[in-house]
Tab-separated table of C-alpha atoms in Angstrom:
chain	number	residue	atom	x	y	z
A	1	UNK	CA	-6.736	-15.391	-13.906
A	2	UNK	CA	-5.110	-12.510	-12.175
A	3	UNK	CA	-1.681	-12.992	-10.690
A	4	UNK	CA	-1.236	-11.137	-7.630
A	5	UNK	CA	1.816	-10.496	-5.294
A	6	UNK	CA	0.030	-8.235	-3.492
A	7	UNK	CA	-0.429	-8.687	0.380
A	8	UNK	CA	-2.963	-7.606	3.450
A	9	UNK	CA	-2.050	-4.497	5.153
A	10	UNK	CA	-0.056	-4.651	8.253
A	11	UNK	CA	-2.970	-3.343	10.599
A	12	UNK	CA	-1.801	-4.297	13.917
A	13	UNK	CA	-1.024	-0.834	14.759
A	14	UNK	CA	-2.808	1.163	11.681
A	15	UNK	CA	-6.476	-0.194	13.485
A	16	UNK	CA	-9.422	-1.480	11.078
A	17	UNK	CA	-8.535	-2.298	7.687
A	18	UNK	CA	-11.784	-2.646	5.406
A	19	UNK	CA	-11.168	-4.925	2.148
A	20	UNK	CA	-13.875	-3.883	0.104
A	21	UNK	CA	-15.089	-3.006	-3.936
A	22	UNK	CA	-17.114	0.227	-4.177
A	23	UNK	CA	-19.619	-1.517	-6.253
A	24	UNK	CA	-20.089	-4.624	-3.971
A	25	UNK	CA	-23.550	-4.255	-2.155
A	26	UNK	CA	-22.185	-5.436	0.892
A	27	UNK	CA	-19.779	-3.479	0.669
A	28	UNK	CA	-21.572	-0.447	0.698
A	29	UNK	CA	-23.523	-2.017	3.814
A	30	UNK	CA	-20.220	-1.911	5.855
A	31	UNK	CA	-19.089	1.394	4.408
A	32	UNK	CA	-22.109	3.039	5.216
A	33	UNK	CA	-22.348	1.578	8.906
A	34	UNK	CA	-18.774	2.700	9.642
A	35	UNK	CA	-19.350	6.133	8.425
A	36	UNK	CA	-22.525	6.495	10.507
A	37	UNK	CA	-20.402	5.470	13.723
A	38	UNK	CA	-17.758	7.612	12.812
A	39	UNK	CA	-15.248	4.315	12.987
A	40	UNK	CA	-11.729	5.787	11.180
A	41	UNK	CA	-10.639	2.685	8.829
A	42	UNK	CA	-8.293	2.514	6.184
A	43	UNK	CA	-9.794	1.239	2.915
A	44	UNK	CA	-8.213	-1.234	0.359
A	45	UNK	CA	-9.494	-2.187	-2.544
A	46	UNK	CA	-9.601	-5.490	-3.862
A	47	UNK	CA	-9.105	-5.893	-7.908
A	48	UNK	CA	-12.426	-8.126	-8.340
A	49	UNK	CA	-13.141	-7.368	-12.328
A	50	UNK	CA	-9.491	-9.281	-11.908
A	51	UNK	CA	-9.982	-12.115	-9.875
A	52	UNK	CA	-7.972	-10.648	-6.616
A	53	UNK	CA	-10.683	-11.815	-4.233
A	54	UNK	CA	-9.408	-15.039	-5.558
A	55	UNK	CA	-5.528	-14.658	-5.023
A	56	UNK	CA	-4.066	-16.778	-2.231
A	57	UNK	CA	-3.425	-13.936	-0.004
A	58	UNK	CA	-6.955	-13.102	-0.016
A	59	UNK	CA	-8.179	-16.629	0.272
A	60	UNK	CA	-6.672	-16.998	3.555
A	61	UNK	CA	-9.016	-14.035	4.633
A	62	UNK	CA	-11.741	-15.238	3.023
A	63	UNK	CA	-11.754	-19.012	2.005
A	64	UNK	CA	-14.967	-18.025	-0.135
A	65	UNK	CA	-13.152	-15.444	-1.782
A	66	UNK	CA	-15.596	-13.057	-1.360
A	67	UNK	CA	-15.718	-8.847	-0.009
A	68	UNK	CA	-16.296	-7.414	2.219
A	69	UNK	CA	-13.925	-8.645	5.009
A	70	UNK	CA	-12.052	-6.118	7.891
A	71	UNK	CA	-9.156	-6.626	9.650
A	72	UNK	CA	-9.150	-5.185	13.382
A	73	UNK	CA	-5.032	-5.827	14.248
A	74	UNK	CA	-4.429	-9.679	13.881
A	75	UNK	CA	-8.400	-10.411	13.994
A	76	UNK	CA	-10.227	-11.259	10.550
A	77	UNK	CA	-13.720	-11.132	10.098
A	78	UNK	CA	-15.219	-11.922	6.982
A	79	UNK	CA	-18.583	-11.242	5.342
A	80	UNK	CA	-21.133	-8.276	6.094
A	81	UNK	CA	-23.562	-9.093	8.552
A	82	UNK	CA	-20.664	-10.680	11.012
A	83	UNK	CA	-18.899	-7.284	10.002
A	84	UNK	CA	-21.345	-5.063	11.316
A	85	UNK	CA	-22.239	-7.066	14.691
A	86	UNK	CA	-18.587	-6.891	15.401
A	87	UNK	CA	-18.007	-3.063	14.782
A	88	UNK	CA	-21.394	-2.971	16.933
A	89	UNK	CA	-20.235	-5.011	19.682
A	90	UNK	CA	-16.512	-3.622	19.895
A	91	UNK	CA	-17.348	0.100	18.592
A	92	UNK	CA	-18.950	1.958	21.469
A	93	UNK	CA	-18.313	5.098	23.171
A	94	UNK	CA	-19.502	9.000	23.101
A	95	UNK	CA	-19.437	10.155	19.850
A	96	UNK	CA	-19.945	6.188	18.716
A	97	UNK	CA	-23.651	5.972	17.910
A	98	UNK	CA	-25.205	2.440	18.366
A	99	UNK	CA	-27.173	0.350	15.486
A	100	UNK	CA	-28.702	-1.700	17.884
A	101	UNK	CA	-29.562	1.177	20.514
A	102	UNK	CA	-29.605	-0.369	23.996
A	103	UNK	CA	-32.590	2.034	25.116
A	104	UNK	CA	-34.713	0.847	22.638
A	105	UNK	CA	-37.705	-0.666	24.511
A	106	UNK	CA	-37.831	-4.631	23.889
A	107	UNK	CA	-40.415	-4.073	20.840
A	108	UNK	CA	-38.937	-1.189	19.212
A	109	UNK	CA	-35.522	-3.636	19.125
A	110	UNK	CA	-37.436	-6.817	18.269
A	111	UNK	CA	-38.635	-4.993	15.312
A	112	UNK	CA	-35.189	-3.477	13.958
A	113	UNK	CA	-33.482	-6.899	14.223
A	114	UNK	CA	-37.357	-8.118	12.295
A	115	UNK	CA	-36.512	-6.017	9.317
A	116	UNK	CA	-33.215	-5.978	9.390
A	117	UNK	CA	-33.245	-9.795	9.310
A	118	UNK	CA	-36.108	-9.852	6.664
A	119	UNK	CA	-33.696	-7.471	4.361
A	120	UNK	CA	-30.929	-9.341	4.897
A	121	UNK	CA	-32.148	-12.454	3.169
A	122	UNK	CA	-33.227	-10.898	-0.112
A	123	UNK	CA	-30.787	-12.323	-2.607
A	124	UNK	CA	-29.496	-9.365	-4.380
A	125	UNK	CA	-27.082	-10.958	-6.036
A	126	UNK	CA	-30.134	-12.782	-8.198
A	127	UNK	CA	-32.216	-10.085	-8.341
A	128	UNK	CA	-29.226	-7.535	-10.060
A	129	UNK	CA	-28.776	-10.198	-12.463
A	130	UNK	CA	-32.211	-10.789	-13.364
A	131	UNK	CA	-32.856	-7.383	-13.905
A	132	UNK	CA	-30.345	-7.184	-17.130
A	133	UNK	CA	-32.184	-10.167	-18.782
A	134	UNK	CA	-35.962	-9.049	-17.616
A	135	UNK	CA	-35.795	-5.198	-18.332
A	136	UNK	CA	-39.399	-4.354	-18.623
A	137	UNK	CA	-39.348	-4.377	-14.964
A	138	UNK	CA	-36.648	-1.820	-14.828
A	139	UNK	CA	-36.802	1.184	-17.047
A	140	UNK	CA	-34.353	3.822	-15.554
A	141	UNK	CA	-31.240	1.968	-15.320
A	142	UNK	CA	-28.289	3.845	-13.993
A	143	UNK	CA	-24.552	3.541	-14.086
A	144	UNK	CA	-22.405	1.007	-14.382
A	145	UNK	CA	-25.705	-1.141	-14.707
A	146	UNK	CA	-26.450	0.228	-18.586
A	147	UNK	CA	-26.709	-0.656	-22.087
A	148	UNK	CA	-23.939	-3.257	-23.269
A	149	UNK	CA	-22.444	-3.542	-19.751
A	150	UNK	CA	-25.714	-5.311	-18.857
A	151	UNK	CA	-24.950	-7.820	-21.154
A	152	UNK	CA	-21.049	-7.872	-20.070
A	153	UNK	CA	-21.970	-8.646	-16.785
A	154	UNK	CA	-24.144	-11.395	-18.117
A	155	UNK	CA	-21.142	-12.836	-19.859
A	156	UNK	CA	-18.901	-12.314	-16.832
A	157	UNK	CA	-21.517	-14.501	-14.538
A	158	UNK	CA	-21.993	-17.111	-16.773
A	159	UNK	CA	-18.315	-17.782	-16.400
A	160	UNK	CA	-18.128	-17.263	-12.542
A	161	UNK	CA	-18.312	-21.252	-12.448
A	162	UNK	CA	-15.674	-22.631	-14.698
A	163	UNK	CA	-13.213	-19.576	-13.048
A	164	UNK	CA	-14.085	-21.040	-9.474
A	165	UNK	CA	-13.168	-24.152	-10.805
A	166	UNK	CA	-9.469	-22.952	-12.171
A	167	UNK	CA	-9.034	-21.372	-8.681
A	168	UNK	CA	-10.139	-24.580	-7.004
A	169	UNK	CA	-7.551	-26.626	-9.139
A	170	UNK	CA	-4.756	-24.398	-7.696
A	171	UNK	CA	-5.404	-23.207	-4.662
A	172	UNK	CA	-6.057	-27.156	-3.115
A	173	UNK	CA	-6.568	-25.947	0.610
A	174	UNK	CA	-9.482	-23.704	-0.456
A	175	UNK	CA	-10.936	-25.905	-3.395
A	176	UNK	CA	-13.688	-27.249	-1.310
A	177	UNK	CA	-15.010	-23.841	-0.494
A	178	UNK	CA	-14.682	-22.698	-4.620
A	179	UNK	CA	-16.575	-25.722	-5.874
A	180	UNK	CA	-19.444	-25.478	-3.072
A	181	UNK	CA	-19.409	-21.541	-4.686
A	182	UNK	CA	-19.647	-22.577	-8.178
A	183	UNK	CA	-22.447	-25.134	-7.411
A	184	UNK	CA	-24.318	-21.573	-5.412
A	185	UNK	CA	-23.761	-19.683	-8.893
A	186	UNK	CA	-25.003	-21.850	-11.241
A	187	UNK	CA	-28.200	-22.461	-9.060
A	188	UNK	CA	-28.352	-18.379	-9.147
A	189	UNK	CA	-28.220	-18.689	-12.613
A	190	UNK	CA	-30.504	-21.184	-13.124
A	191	UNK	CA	-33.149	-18.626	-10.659
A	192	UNK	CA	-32.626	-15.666	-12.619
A	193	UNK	CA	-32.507	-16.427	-16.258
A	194	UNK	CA	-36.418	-18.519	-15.552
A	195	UNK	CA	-38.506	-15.468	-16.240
A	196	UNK	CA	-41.190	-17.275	-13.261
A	197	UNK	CA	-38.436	-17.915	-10.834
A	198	UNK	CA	-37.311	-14.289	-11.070
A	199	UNK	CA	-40.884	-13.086	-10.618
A	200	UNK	CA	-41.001	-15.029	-7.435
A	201	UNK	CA	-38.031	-13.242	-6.422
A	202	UNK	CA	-39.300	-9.908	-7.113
A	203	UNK	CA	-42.651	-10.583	-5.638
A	204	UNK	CA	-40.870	-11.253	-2.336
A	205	UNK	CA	-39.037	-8.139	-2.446
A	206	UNK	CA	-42.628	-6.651	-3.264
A	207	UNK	CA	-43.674	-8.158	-0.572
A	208	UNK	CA	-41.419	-7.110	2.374
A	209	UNK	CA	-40.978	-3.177	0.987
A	210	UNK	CA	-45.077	-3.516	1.504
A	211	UNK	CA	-44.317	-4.168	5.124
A	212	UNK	CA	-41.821	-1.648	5.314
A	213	UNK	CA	-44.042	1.202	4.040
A	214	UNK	CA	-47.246	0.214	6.440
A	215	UNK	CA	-44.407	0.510	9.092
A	216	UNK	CA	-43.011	3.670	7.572
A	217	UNK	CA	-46.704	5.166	7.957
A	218	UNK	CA	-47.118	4.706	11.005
A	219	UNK	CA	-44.024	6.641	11.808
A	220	UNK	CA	-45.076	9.500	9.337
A	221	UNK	CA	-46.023	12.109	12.351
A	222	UNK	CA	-42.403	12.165	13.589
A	223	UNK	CA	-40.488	12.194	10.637
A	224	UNK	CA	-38.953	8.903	12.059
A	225	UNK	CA	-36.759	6.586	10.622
A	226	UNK	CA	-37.886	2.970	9.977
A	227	UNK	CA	-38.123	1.572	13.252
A	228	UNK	CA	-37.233	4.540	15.141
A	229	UNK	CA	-35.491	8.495	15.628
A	230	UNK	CA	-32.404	6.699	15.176
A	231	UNK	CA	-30.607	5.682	12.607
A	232	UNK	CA	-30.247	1.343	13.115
A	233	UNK	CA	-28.964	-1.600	11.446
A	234	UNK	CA	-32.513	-2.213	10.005
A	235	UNK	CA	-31.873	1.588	8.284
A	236	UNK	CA	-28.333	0.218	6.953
A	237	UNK	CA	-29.821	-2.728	5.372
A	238	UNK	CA	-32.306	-0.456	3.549
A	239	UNK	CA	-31.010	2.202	2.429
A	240	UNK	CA	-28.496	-0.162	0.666
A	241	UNK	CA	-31.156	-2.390	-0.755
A	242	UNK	CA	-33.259	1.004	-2.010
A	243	UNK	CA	-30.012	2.313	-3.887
A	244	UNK	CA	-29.275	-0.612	-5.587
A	245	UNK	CA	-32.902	-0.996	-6.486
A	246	UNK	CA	-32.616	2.301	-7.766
A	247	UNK	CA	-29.679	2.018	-9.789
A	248	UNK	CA	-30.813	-0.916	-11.527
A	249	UNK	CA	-33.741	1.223	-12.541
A	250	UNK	CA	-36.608	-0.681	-10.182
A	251	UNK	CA	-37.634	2.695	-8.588
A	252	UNK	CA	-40.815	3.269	-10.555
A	253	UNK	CA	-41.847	-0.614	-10.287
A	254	UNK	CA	-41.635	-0.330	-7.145
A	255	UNK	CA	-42.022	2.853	-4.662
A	256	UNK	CA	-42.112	5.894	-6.817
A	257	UNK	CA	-46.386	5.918	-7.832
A	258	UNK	CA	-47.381	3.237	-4.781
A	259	UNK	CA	-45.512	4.103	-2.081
A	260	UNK	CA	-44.963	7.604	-1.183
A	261	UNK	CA	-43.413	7.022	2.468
A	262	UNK	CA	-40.856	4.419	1.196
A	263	UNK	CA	-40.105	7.219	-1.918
A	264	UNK	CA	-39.617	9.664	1.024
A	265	UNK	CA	-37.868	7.932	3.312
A	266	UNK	CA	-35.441	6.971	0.460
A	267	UNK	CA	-35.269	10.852	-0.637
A	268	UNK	CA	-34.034	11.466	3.142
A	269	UNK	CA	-31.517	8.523	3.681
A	270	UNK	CA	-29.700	9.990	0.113
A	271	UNK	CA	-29.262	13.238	1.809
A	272	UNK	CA	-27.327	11.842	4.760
A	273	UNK	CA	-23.783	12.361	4.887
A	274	UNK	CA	-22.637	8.900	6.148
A	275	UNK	CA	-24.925	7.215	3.358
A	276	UNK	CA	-23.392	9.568	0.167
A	277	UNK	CA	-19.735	8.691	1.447
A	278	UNK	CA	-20.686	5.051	1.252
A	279	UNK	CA	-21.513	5.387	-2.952
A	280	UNK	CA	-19.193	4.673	-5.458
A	281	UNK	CA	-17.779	7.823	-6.550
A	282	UNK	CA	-18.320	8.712	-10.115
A	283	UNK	CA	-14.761	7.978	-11.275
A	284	UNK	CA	-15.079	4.259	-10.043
A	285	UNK	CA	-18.689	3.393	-11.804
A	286	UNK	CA	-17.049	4.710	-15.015
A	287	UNK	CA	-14.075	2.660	-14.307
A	288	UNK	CA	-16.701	-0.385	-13.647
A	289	UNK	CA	-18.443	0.822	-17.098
A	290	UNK	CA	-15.800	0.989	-19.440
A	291	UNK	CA	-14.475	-2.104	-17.465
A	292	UNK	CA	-17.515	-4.033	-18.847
A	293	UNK	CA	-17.811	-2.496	-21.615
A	294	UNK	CA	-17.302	-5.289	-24.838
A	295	UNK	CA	-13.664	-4.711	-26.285
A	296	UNK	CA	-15.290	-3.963	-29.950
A	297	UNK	CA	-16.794	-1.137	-28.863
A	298	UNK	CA	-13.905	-0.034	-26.568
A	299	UNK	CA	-12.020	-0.662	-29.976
A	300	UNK	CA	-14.292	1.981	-31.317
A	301	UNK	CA	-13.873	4.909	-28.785
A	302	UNK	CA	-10.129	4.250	-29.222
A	303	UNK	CA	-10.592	4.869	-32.929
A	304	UNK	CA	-12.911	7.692	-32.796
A	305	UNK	CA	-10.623	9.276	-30.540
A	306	UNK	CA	-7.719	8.776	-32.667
A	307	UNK	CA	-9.453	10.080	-35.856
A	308	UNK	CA	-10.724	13.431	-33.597
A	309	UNK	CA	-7.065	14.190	-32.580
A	310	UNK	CA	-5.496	13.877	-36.234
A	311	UNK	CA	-8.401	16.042	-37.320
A	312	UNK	CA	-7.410	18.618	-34.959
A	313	UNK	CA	-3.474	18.416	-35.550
A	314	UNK	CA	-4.465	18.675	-39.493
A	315	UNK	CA	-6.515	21.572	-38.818
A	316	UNK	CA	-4.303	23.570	-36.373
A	317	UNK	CA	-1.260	22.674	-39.435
């Protein structure tokens, strides 16, 4: 277990403070959402290959030790979709777009809150983890999510539960919440690893991106997003869902041949500004690569690299 001294940031006067990882999906959700209101926030970064999210400090932010959370001054609000109705609901002025436009008409804004409910409760926590064990359904894989890190973060899950349980044992006040967590994972695990349970999953996701291109279609004349010309929470939860799909390597299996509007659409969102700042930049996926990469083969690099720079001081001598 990681021991931590660290604190949260004093934000009463530096405004929001976003605790976050760069490869957390709901992460990205909130990252992407504050760049597309053009909210200034300070971002810290919370050491989960380490077990920070864990650390007291952080468990009196977020009992379930979980990121994303923000701090706004003294107030603490923890996990994504309460995230973004708050930045939504306190966040609004001139050069503040909305998520949930008020000037929608009352069917336009039933349907944005339809999908963005609908994407909301696809459990891609499952469905990331799955796709390491079942990968004929994923053939393009991108990084971190590659060759022996797949199997890392195997490893790393299957021990989520007996770690929860070490945190409960010494962090009493929070123990409830870390046992009720590690009785969630192993459930996950018991989803995912079941080669028909995991199909069930990914039939449901199947499902509503089916709904999402018929909708998409209709739209097609006016180069629309998904519910609407503006960008809306029901956009956030998509574009998020699409790139992880994508990085896991699920893009042919599921949009690229069968659904050209969702493969456009998706080609569009990547392009936008707000959405590319909200991606883990290329130095922190290879940190989360060789962070899961298996320390035999790290062992490896190190010796490779040792032998290359003793061949090149006995050649330049």
């Amino acid at each position: 277990m990681g021991n931590y001294n660290r604190t949260p940031l004093n934000c009463v006067n530096d405004g929001i403070v976003l605790y976050y990882h760069p490869n957390s999906f709901y992460s990205q959700k909130i990252l992407f959402a504050l760049f597309e209101k053009n909210i200034k926030f300070t971002a810290y970064e919370v050491d989960v290959t380490n077990g920070e999210q864990y650390s007291q400090w952080f468990l009196e932010l977020n009992p379930k030790g979980e990121v994303p959370v923000l701090q706004d001054g003294t107030l603490i609000v923890p996990e994504s979709g309460r995230i973004i109705s708050y930045i939504e609901d306190h966040y609004q002025g001139e050069n503040i777009p909305n998520l949930l436009p008020k000037d929608l008409d009352r069917s336009v804004l039933e349907k944005v809150v339809f999908f963005h409910k609908k994407i909301s409760r696809i459990p891609i926590g499952a469905i990331s983890m799955g796709s390491f064990i079942h990968t004929d359904l994923c053939s393009n894989p991108k990084p971190p999510f590659i060759g022996l890190t797949r199997s890392s973060f195997l490893q790393n899950d299957s021990k989520i539960s007996s770690v929860l349980e070490q945190y409960a044992g010494v962090n009493p006040i929070h123990a409830e919440n870390l046992r009720i967590k590690a009785e969630f994972q192993e459930k996950k695990r018991a989803i995912y690893t079941n080669r028909d349970e995991f199909m069930i999953l990914v039939n449901a996701v199947d499902s509503v991106l089916s709904e999402i291109e018929a909708e998409l279609e209709k739209n097609e004349s006016t180069n629309a997003w998904l519910c609407c010309d503006q960008i809306t929470i029901a956009d956030i939860s998509l574009a998020v869902l699409l790139q992880r799909l994508y990085s896991l390597g699920f893009e042919e299996y599921f949009w690229m041949q069968k659904r050209p509007h969702l493969r456009q659409y998706f080609s569009r969102i990547s392009a936008r500004e707000s959405f590319k700042k909200s991606l883990p930049t290329t130095f922190s996926t290879m940190r989360a690569v060789w962070t899961n990469t298996p320390w035999m083969y790290k062992a490896g690099v190190a010796a490779l690299s040792a032998t290359i720079v003793i061949s090149g001081i006995i050649v330049k001598t």
